[in-house]
């Protein structure tokens, strides 16, 4: 290799290295070592880069992956020939390269013999990363027909996964992009799926179809990877189209022919892919048209002889015959012919010539290839007729013979031995054409890479190349290769395979000797030893070695004599002097080169010494001059820089002064304008505040007058009751008269109870009146809504009629104007149609009357609407006043109940002390009532013995100190609970701590079983005060989570009270605001779930709920629904302003953009939809952080999306500028963002919110359809817009206009159909309205809320930490 590079550089001759040998002898590895060495020797410096060399070296793994396979003799056999041209410049560096390939073995893609393998790339792809395998739908190689025909799937010492990664890295190096790599492996995967398509007989005669569902799956996968039509792929495999002069005939293929068509498609796709890779590598490396020299490296298949030898082995062995002939011509023929021309003394040596074998194969017109091409051109030719033709033509040829037991085989005596070929597939493999259906299929592929493999050719090109022969084309390639080799200086490398077992350390002598003999190595050694391997012309010899004897050159012009003197001085013997050249024996040239190198080395040392001295002096002078010049330039540059700096400073000061003046004036103007705006706003706000204050003052005075009246009456009642209580207490201290006093106090207590019952009756009567008033108000509002809807519909219809009348008037005016213009003028005398003018004037007057009457009706309608609105406001005000009165009465009633309870407890204590002091026997047990914890009174009686036996336990602490009465203790506990839970105590295990703590306390205090208690009222009052700030969604979400959780725990704990003792209790109507709200939402409280909760969990216990607990349950339901409505309405309020901006696409005028210098339109309008998304995300995050039940979150977003649908759809129907094509695209892009938000929020929170946008989605989808005039009415109502009514569709169709493409709306027939249907439905009040109504009802039930939460979720919930430290709440630790 070093000698080759030196010859190229020194003598300027292109070189060629021919690597030959049997299959498996190591030709490919030797070629890689050669290319690596040549790339290193001819590479650039590190600073210049080595891209060309790297690409040349990295092309080997790429071509090996797609062109090498395991054969019987070799695990990495090259199934193609390769000739690499390395191009060098005049300095001996690589400037370009080119790769040529020869005869890829296409049949290996579909047919294998054991134990061979297919091409390496198939197995690498099956070992690819899991994501690639999943994307390409691949699997184990044993599952693919093209790979499982043998039992060999893996190679020892080879990891296909690592090879796949290395191949992709090499493809990156040679310039194949990642997209192209993905496309390449898509095609490889498609070929594997093609092989798994099996065929069976079809319904028709001689037809075929995919066999089963597995075959259909692989067919669909192949079509998906090819990115072509599935039906077209099936037709290209199962059918053929024959085009005749008169007609086109479609021919069905039987299953066997379909399999052949499938294999043909796989082979041609793989062949085109391999050719594309070679072209891509060549284009990436690049060729140098100005290259000085080249070194070619030929790596081509070795001589092959198997049990079954087909067309590929025939072409491979032809290649080796041609290369052997070239070797013979160079080593034997040309050498001896040159000896003869130079007339030197030598003896002629005989050698084996293989020209007769080459004539047998490629001679025209009687060679085997010519006969094969002739047979391929006849449609009815078969391999049998081809074999018979060969037998007849070459029956007397000494190199051709017919085997005895074969009918269509033939044997050729090659230089390396006899090879028997089977002709069964010769004709098919020799035809080089693509089936028209396959060409059309892949040319129409949506994959640009696949379609580029099959470019569409014109008819003339296809007619001229209708028949193409692989054999003829391969013969032409070989001829071009030999011409290239003949233009270079060849060097031969013979690779020898030591054994056929492919194992190390085994050397078979006979096998190696046979390889050397067949390759002509022994013959070349014999001739080289007998001849003169080194020869040089006289002038070259004298020019190169004249330095050995300079005295021989002086005064002599005879080159022959000079050469003889040089050789005599050196002392060489055995050389020959010819006519024009000097012939040297082996090794003599090396002796001459050694002596020449010594003389040149000594001369070079002297020259280097002198030149170094000269260069140093010259460098010093140049450096001194350069230094002086640089100094002068630097000084001038510094002076100019200083001047420029001062000049720039002065300019900066001037600019800063002017800029500060401009900024100060601008700021002054802005502040002045802002001050004026603020002053205007503040004056208006002050005026409005003054008006509001006066109204509030007037209302406060009225409220105070009523309140003072109520307080005076209450004070009188309290004083009266206090007097009676004092008298009762005084009488209780008298010994025997206390019993009489207590009886009188009991009678007074009964009187209070009667007063309480009377108040309850009054409250019930007021509640009934309020409900009646509410129902009347609801009916009035419904009637008002219906009347408003009818009025709006009438106004819209009148507006439409007015618009149509105006359009008619305009059209008639234009017609009149046109008619007036078209009337001819004769002699400048105008002709006027007075009748037409009068008619138009009359119609115009009628239209004006109609317009005035419509305006009058509109004004009357608006007046009626205002009167109705004022009447409803007055009734609402009256209802609110009645409601406030009920609340006051209820507060008074509860204060009386507490007073009665206090009196009873004091009486009990006094009675106990009296009995203790006087020793009265327990004769009156009915006078004391049992007092439960926290003021909860029960009807159960206790005996006097129970009070007498434990006096110390009831009224003394463990420290023997007197403690407060139970009434005061219970109030302190309730106050502690309220003080704790009113703060934000957070969450535990995703559940609100406040709700869980309240529930545990109520359960411990047995408040659910109490007939009377004030705990529930305190809780209701606390929740009502906490949610007064309705603008904070975070605060509302926190209390919604707590209230809904507490409601769930109450639902799971309560069960209906038993019949014993409670049958006579009548459940009164709710009297509070929330009770009446609950009655408004539900007709009866029967929906409350009193089912028993899970008895296995001790977290939630079942109790018999009494009336206060049931009433508290109803109040909690009302609070949940109220907070839900507040959060929903807040979100709607935020979205309302954004929706008004999102309905119409942005339109920024050109003039405004030019004046402003920049446009904010697009950015601001795109932020509207993003603002909606931000609002939704903010609320969703808030609800998640407060652990609001998912069912409530779903309902909130479902109703919100319904509101968005109503607002957008109604705006679309009422504004003509919104019914445009561009606006439809704009709204559609915004809806796509909402859909993306629903997908990200998931069904757990979004629910069916996306389905609520069906009206606007279908309307926008109709707007963005092209060619609407081609759509029928049935297609619109059945496919495009099934949800929209006829009125809505008619409205959209009549308002639509295309601002981009000026396309038409639907056809006039569709409009006529809609008008007919609208006329038929005109009597239906519902169908006359085309606008949507927003639903503001509560869309969930308590059962849905209860089912969304489970009791087991509360097992690990911890109560409030503040109460755990309180000793009176020790039960929370349980």
Short mmCIF file of C-alpha atoms in Angstrom, two decimals, residues 966-1341:
data_model
loop_
_atom_site.label_atom_id
_atom_site.label_comp_id
_atom_site.label_asym_id
_atom_site.label_seq_id
_atom_site.Cartn_x
_atom_site.Cartn_y
_atom_site.Cartn_z
CA UNK A 966 -73.86 22.54 82.41
CA UNK A 967 -75.55 25.35 80.51
CA UNK A 968 -72.47 27.60 80.78
CA UNK A 969 -70.08 24.70 80.04
CA UNK A 970 -71.94 23.74 76.91
CA UNK A 971 -71.88 27.35 75.63
CA UNK A 972 -68.12 27.54 76.18
CA UNK A 973 -67.57 24.28 74.26
CA UNK A 974 -69.68 25.50 71.37
CA UNK A 975 -67.83 28.84 71.37
CA UNK A 976 -64.48 27.00 71.30
CA UNK A 977 -65.65 24.89 68.38
CA UNK A 978 -66.91 27.95 66.47
CA UNK A 979 -63.72 29.89 67.14
CA UNK A 980 -61.62 26.99 65.82
CA UNK A 981 -63.51 26.02 62.66
CA UNK A 982 -64.21 29.59 61.52
CA UNK A 983 -60.49 29.77 60.68
CA UNK A 984 -58.89 27.92 57.78
CA UNK A 985 -57.75 24.71 59.50
CA UNK A 986 -56.77 23.03 56.23
CA UNK A 987 -57.20 19.47 55.04
CA UNK A 988 -56.17 16.00 56.14
CA UNK A 989 -55.90 13.08 53.74
CA UNK A 990 -57.71 15.12 51.10
CA UNK A 991 -60.70 15.85 53.42
CA UNK A 992 -61.63 19.12 55.18
CA UNK A 993 -60.64 19.13 58.83
CA UNK A 994 -63.33 21.62 59.89
CA UNK A 995 -66.23 19.48 58.64
CA UNK A 996 -64.82 16.32 60.21
CA UNK A 997 -64.25 18.11 63.54
CA UNK A 998 -67.80 19.53 63.59
CA UNK A 999 -69.23 16.10 62.81
CA UNK A 1000 -67.25 14.39 65.60
CA UNK A 1001 -68.39 17.02 68.13
CA UNK A 1002 -72.05 16.79 67.11
CA UNK A 1003 -71.88 13.03 67.29
CA UNK A 1004 -70.32 13.12 70.76
CA UNK A 1005 -72.75 15.73 72.05
CA UNK A 1006 -75.68 13.67 70.64
CA UNK A 1007 -77.04 16.76 68.95
CA UNK A 1008 -78.66 14.67 66.21
CA UNK A 1009 -80.95 12.99 68.78
CA UNK A 1010 -81.94 16.20 70.58
CA UNK A 1011 -85.44 17.61 70.31
CA UNK A 1012 -84.19 21.18 70.87
CA UNK A 1013 -80.68 22.58 70.49
CA UNK A 1014 -79.04 25.86 69.46
CA UNK A 1015 -75.85 24.27 68.06
CA UNK A 1016 -77.24 23.91 64.57
CA UNK A 1017 -78.36 27.55 64.49
CA UNK A 1018 -74.89 28.67 65.55
CA UNK A 1019 -73.33 26.56 62.76
CA UNK A 1020 -75.74 27.93 60.17
CA UNK A 1021 -75.07 31.49 61.30
CA UNK A 1022 -71.28 30.85 61.18
CA UNK A 1023 -71.44 29.43 57.62
CA UNK A 1024 -73.66 32.29 56.47
CA UNK A 1025 -71.23 34.86 57.88
CA UNK A 1026 -68.23 33.06 56.39
CA UNK A 1027 -69.54 33.13 52.83
CA UNK A 1028 -70.51 36.81 52.75
CA UNK A 1029 -67.44 37.51 50.58
CA UNK A 1030 -68.86 36.06 47.38
CA UNK A 1031 -66.15 37.43 45.09
CA UNK A 1032 -63.37 35.14 46.38
CA UNK A 1033 -63.61 31.76 44.66
CA UNK A 1034 -60.86 30.39 46.89
CA UNK A 1035 -62.84 31.22 50.04
CA UNK A 1036 -66.10 29.90 48.54
CA UNK A 1037 -64.40 26.68 47.39
CA UNK A 1038 -63.03 26.09 50.91
CA UNK A 1039 -66.49 26.37 52.51
CA UNK A 1040 -68.13 24.42 49.67
CA UNK A 1041 -65.74 21.55 50.37
CA UNK A 1042 -66.45 21.70 54.13
CA UNK A 1043 -70.24 22.06 53.74
CA UNK A 1044 -70.55 19.25 51.19
CA UNK A 1045 -68.39 16.93 53.32
CA UNK A 1046 -70.40 17.71 56.47
CA UNK A 1047 -73.60 17.11 54.50
CA UNK A 1048 -72.28 13.73 53.34
CA UNK A 1049 -71.42 12.70 56.91
CA UNK A 1050 -74.89 13.77 58.09
CA UNK A 1051 -76.53 11.79 55.27
CA UNK A 1052 -74.55 8.67 56.20
CA UNK A 1053 -75.21 9.07 59.95
CA UNK A 1054 -78.94 9.84 60.03
CA UNK A 1055 -81.64 7.23 59.91
CA UNK A 1056 -85.40 7.77 60.29
CA UNK A 1057 -86.59 8.07 63.85
CA UNK A 1058 -88.46 5.07 65.26
CA UNK A 1059 -92.19 5.00 65.69
CA UNK A 1060 -91.97 4.78 69.46
CA UNK A 1061 -92.27 8.12 71.06
CA UNK A 1062 -92.01 10.05 67.80
CA UNK A 1063 -95.15 9.07 65.96
CA UNK A 1064 -96.95 12.15 67.13
CA UNK A 1065 -94.16 14.55 66.12
CA UNK A 1066 -95.24 16.54 63.09
CA UNK A 1067 -92.41 17.72 60.81
CA UNK A 1068 -93.05 21.43 60.34
CA UNK A 1069 -92.26 23.36 57.21
CA UNK A 1070 -88.78 24.93 57.18
CA UNK A 1071 -88.82 28.50 58.32
CA UNK A 1072 -85.32 29.75 57.49
CA UNK A 1073 -84.06 31.19 54.23
CA UNK A 1074 -82.23 28.00 53.36
CA UNK A 1075 -85.15 25.83 54.23
CA UNK A 1076 -87.35 27.75 51.82
CA UNK A 1077 -84.55 27.61 49.21
CA UNK A 1078 -84.53 23.85 49.65
CA UNK A 1079 -88.31 23.74 49.29
CA UNK A 1080 -87.89 25.76 46.08
CA UNK A 1081 -85.42 23.28 44.61
CA UNK A 1082 -87.25 20.18 45.76
CA UNK A 1083 -90.90 19.40 46.13
CA UNK A 1084 -90.40 17.25 49.24
CA UNK A 1085 -87.57 16.17 51.52
CA UNK A 1086 -88.04 12.56 50.45
CA UNK A 1087 -84.80 12.62 48.46
CA UNK A 1088 -82.74 12.66 51.65
CA UNK A 1089 -80.98 9.36 51.93
CA UNK A 1090 -81.73 7.80 55.31
CA UNK A 1091 -80.11 4.47 54.35
CA UNK A 1092 -77.82 2.89 56.87
CA UNK A 1093 -74.10 3.48 56.38
CA UNK A 1094 -71.54 0.74 56.60
CA UNK A 1095 -71.63 -0.78 60.07
CA UNK A 1096 -68.07 -2.05 59.71
CA UNK A 1097 -66.60 1.44 59.91
CA UNK A 1098 -66.68 3.16 63.28
CA UNK A 1099 -65.88 6.52 61.76
CA UNK A 1100 -69.53 7.18 60.85
CA UNK A 1101 -72.22 6.06 63.28
CA UNK A 1102 -75.94 5.87 62.69
CA UNK A 1103 -78.31 7.80 64.92
CA UNK A 1104 -82.01 8.50 64.95
CA UNK A 1105 -82.26 12.04 63.65
CA UNK A 1106 -84.77 14.39 65.22
CA UNK A 1107 -86.33 17.46 63.69
CA UNK A 1108 -83.47 19.96 64.40
CA UNK A 1109 -80.98 17.62 62.72
CA UNK A 1110 -83.26 17.15 59.71
CA UNK A 1111 -83.77 20.90 59.48
CA UNK A 1112 -79.98 21.42 59.69
CA UNK A 1113 -79.57 18.86 56.90
CA UNK A 1114 -81.95 20.86 54.69
CA UNK A 1115 -80.08 24.07 55.50
CA UNK A 1116 -76.74 22.47 54.55
CA UNK A 1117 -78.26 21.37 51.23
CA UNK A 1118 -79.34 24.94 50.57
CA UNK A 1119 -75.88 26.28 51.45
CA UNK A 1120 -74.18 23.76 49.13
CA UNK A 1121 -76.46 24.78 46.28
CA UNK A 1122 -75.98 28.48 47.04
CA UNK A 1123 -72.15 28.28 47.13
CA UNK A 1124 -72.18 26.15 43.99
CA UNK A 1125 -74.26 28.81 42.22
CA UNK A 1126 -71.98 31.62 43.43
CA UNK A 1127 -68.81 29.92 42.11
CA UNK A 1128 -70.53 29.11 38.84
CA UNK A 1129 -71.84 32.65 38.40
CA UNK A 1130 -68.43 34.15 39.25
CA UNK A 1131 -66.85 32.06 36.52
CA UNK A 1132 -69.57 33.08 34.05
CA UNK A 1133 -69.03 36.73 34.95
CA UNK A 1134 -65.29 36.40 34.26
CA UNK A 1135 -65.88 34.65 30.95
CA UNK A 1136 -68.63 37.03 29.78
CA UNK A 1137 -66.30 39.87 28.82
CA UNK A 1138 -63.86 37.50 27.11
CA UNK A 1139 -66.56 35.73 25.11
CA UNK A 1140 -67.71 39.02 23.63
CA UNK A 1141 -64.19 39.45 22.20
CA UNK A 1142 -63.79 35.84 21.09
CA UNK A 1143 -66.79 35.64 18.79
CA UNK A 1144 -65.26 37.79 16.03
CA UNK A 1145 -61.86 37.33 14.38
CA UNK A 1146 -59.44 40.26 14.64
CA UNK A 1147 -59.40 42.77 11.76
CA UNK A 1148 -56.59 45.31 11.94
CA UNK A 1149 -56.71 48.03 9.32
CA UNK A 1150 -53.60 48.75 7.32
CA UNK A 1151 -53.68 52.47 7.98
CA UNK A 1152 -53.72 52.12 11.72
CA UNK A 1153 -50.81 49.72 11.58
CA UNK A 1154 -48.77 52.16 9.49
CA UNK A 1155 -49.59 55.05 11.81
CA UNK A 1156 -48.77 53.17 14.97
CA UNK A 1157 -45.71 51.44 13.62
CA UNK A 1158 -46.68 48.15 15.16
CA UNK A 1159 -49.78 46.00 15.48
CA UNK A 1160 -51.09 44.60 18.73
CA UNK A 1161 -54.24 43.11 17.17
CA UNK A 1162 -53.11 39.60 16.63
CA UNK A 1163 -51.44 39.25 20.00
CA UNK A 1164 -54.37 40.72 21.93
CA UNK A 1165 -57.03 38.66 20.18
CA UNK A 1166 -55.10 35.43 20.54
CA UNK A 1167 -54.89 36.23 24.26
CA UNK A 1168 -58.70 36.25 24.57
CA UNK A 1169 -59.00 32.50 24.17
CA UNK A 1170 -55.92 32.07 26.33
CA UNK A 1171 -57.63 34.24 28.93
CA UNK A 1172 -60.58 31.84 28.95
CA UNK A 1173 -58.20 28.91 29.38
CA UNK A 1174 -56.42 30.75 32.20
CA UNK A 1175 -59.75 31.39 33.97
CA UNK A 1176 -60.69 27.71 33.69
CA UNK A 1177 -57.24 26.57 34.89
CA UNK A 1178 -57.32 29.00 37.81
CA UNK A 1179 -60.72 27.79 39.01
CA UNK A 1180 -59.80 24.13 38.49
CA UNK A 1181 -56.61 24.60 40.51
CA UNK A 1182 -58.56 26.35 43.26
CA UNK A 1183 -61.17 23.56 43.43
CA UNK A 1184 -58.46 20.88 43.47
CA UNK A 1185 -56.51 22.64 46.22
CA UNK A 1186 -59.68 22.78 48.36
CA UNK A 1187 -60.60 19.14 47.54
CA UNK A 1188 -64.08 19.97 46.26
CA UNK A 1189 -65.90 16.73 45.30
CA UNK A 1190 -65.29 15.90 41.61
CA UNK A 1191 -69.02 15.64 40.87
CA UNK A 1192 -69.47 19.33 41.79
CA UNK A 1193 -66.43 20.29 39.70
CA UNK A 1194 -67.88 18.40 36.72
CA UNK A 1195 -71.24 20.17 37.07
CA UNK A 1196 -69.60 23.62 37.35
CA UNK A 1197 -67.60 23.20 34.15
CA UNK A 1198 -70.48 21.50 32.34
CA UNK A 1199 -72.81 24.46 33.00
CA UNK A 1200 -69.99 26.89 32.20
CA UNK A 1201 -69.40 25.28 28.83
CA UNK A 1202 -73.17 25.35 28.24
CA UNK A 1203 -73.04 29.11 28.96
CA UNK A 1204 -70.13 29.50 26.50
CA UNK A 1205 -72.13 27.58 23.89
CA UNK A 1206 -75.20 29.80 24.39
CA UNK A 1207 -73.25 33.08 24.28
CA UNK A 1208 -71.16 32.22 21.23
CA UNK A 1209 -74.04 30.66 19.30
CA UNK A 1210 -76.48 33.52 19.98
CA UNK A 1211 -73.84 36.10 19.01
CA UNK A 1212 -73.23 34.17 15.81
CA UNK A 1213 -76.92 34.27 14.94
CA UNK A 1214 -77.44 37.94 15.82
CA UNK A 1215 -74.33 39.50 14.20
CA UNK A 1216 -73.82 39.23 10.47
CA UNK A 1217 -70.12 40.14 10.66
CA UNK A 1218 -69.58 36.94 12.68
CA UNK A 1219 -71.02 34.60 10.01
CA UNK A 1220 -67.90 34.66 7.82
CA UNK A 1221 -65.43 32.06 6.68
CA UNK A 1222 -62.42 33.63 8.40
CA UNK A 1223 -64.38 34.14 11.62
CA UNK A 1224 -65.39 30.47 11.54
CA UNK A 1225 -61.74 29.47 11.32
CA UNK A 1226 -60.88 31.80 14.18
CA UNK A 1227 -63.62 30.44 16.48
CA UNK A 1228 -62.73 26.89 15.46
CA UNK A 1229 -59.13 27.40 16.55
CA UNK A 1230 -60.39 28.72 19.90
CA UNK A 1231 -62.71 25.71 20.32
CA UNK A 1232 -59.73 23.47 19.63
CA UNK A 1233 -57.98 25.06 22.61
CA UNK A 1234 -61.04 24.36 24.78
CA UNK A 1235 -61.03 20.75 23.59
CA UNK A 1236 -57.36 20.47 24.49
CA UNK A 1237 -58.15 21.85 27.94
CA UNK A 1238 -60.89 19.23 28.43
CA UNK A 1239 -58.45 16.48 27.47
CA UNK A 1240 -55.85 17.80 29.91
CA UNK A 1241 -58.40 18.20 32.73
CA UNK A 1242 -59.59 14.58 32.10
CA UNK A 1243 -63.07 13.20 32.61
CA UNK A 1244 -62.73 13.27 36.40
CA UNK A 1245 -63.13 17.06 36.39
CA UNK A 1246 -64.24 18.02 32.88
CA UNK A 1247 -66.90 15.34 32.51
CA UNK A 1248 -69.17 15.93 29.52
CA UNK A 1249 -68.32 19.64 29.26
CA UNK A 1250 -67.03 19.33 25.71
CA UNK A 1251 -70.38 17.89 24.54
CA UNK A 1252 -72.15 21.07 25.68
CA UNK A 1253 -70.50 23.00 22.82
CA UNK A 1254 -72.31 21.00 20.13
CA UNK A 1255 -74.31 23.94 18.75
CA UNK A 1256 -71.37 26.27 18.20
CA UNK A 1257 -69.14 23.41 17.02
CA UNK A 1258 -71.58 22.37 14.31
CA UNK A 1259 -72.26 25.98 13.30
CA UNK A 1260 -68.54 26.79 13.00
CA UNK A 1261 -67.93 23.52 11.16
CA UNK A 1262 -70.59 24.56 8.64
CA UNK A 1263 -68.99 28.00 8.18
CA UNK A 1264 -65.54 26.64 7.27
CA UNK A 1265 -66.79 24.19 4.63
CA UNK A 1266 -65.79 25.02 1.06
CA UNK A 1267 -68.25 24.79 -1.84
CA UNK A 1268 -71.39 25.01 0.29
CA UNK A 1269 -73.52 25.36 -2.82
CA UNK A 1270 -72.91 21.67 -3.53
CA UNK A 1271 -74.30 20.48 -0.18
CA UNK A 1272 -77.89 19.28 -0.08
CA UNK A 1273 -80.40 19.96 2.69
CA UNK A 1274 -80.38 16.31 3.85
CA UNK A 1275 -76.61 16.36 4.22
CA UNK A 1276 -76.82 19.50 6.34
CA UNK A 1277 -79.48 18.26 8.78
CA UNK A 1278 -78.24 14.65 8.95
CA UNK A 1279 -74.45 14.86 8.73
CA UNK A 1280 -73.19 18.40 9.29
CA UNK A 1281 -75.64 20.05 11.71
CA UNK A 1282 -78.09 17.48 13.16
CA UNK A 1283 -78.55 19.45 16.39
CA UNK A 1284 -79.47 22.80 14.85
CA UNK A 1285 -83.09 23.68 14.07
CA UNK A 1286 -84.42 24.83 10.72
CA UNK A 1287 -84.69 28.45 11.91
CA UNK A 1288 -81.08 28.40 13.12
CA UNK A 1289 -79.80 26.87 9.87
CA UNK A 1290 -81.79 29.39 7.81
CA UNK A 1291 -80.39 32.22 9.89
CA UNK A 1292 -76.79 31.06 9.39
CA UNK A 1293 -77.24 30.43 5.65
CA UNK A 1294 -78.75 33.86 5.02
CA UNK A 1295 -76.18 35.74 7.13
CA UNK A 1296 -73.11 33.90 5.76
CA UNK A 1297 -70.60 35.73 3.56
CA UNK A 1298 -67.06 34.77 2.62
CA UNK A 1299 -64.54 37.54 3.26
CA UNK A 1300 -61.55 35.51 2.01
CA UNK A 1301 -62.48 33.60 -1.12
CA UNK A 1302 -65.85 35.21 -2.08
CA UNK A 1303 -67.49 31.80 -2.24
CA UNK A 1304 -71.27 31.37 -2.30
CA UNK A 1305 -73.48 30.12 0.47
CA UNK A 1306 -75.84 27.16 0.08
CA UNK A 1307 -77.91 26.84 -3.08
CA UNK A 1308 -81.26 28.53 -3.54
CA UNK A 1309 -83.01 25.12 -3.45
CA UNK A 1310 -81.75 24.52 0.09
CA UNK A 1311 -82.92 28.00 1.15
CA UNK A 1312 -86.35 27.31 -0.39
CA UNK A 1313 -86.60 24.00 1.48
CA UNK A 1314 -85.81 25.74 4.76
CA UNK A 1315 -88.45 28.41 4.12
CA UNK A 1316 -91.09 25.76 3.45
CA UNK A 1317 -90.27 23.94 6.69
CA UNK A 1318 -90.27 27.21 8.61
CA UNK A 1319 -93.72 28.01 7.21
CA UNK A 1320 -95.02 24.60 8.29
CA UNK A 1321 -93.63 25.07 11.80
CA UNK A 1322 -94.78 28.66 12.17
CA UNK A 1323 -97.62 27.65 14.54
CA UNK A 1324 -95.17 26.04 16.95
CA UNK A 1325 -94.03 28.62 19.51
CA UNK A 1326 -90.87 26.71 20.33
CA UNK A 1327 -89.72 26.37 16.74
CA UNK A 1328 -90.10 30.11 16.06
CA UNK A 1329 -87.21 30.99 18.41
CA UNK A 1330 -83.74 30.41 17.04
CA UNK A 1331 -81.81 31.62 20.13
CA UNK A 1332 -80.61 29.36 22.97
CA UNK A 1333 -81.41 29.94 26.68
CA UNK A 1334 -78.92 29.56 29.50
CA UNK A 1335 -79.83 27.03 32.21
CA UNK A 1336 -79.02 28.32 35.69
CA UNK A 1337 -80.66 25.52 37.71
CA UNK A 1338 -78.87 23.21 40.14
CA UNK A 1339 -77.92 20.19 38.02
CA UNK A 1340 -77.07 17.69 40.75
CA UNK A 1341 -78.85 15.84 43.50
#
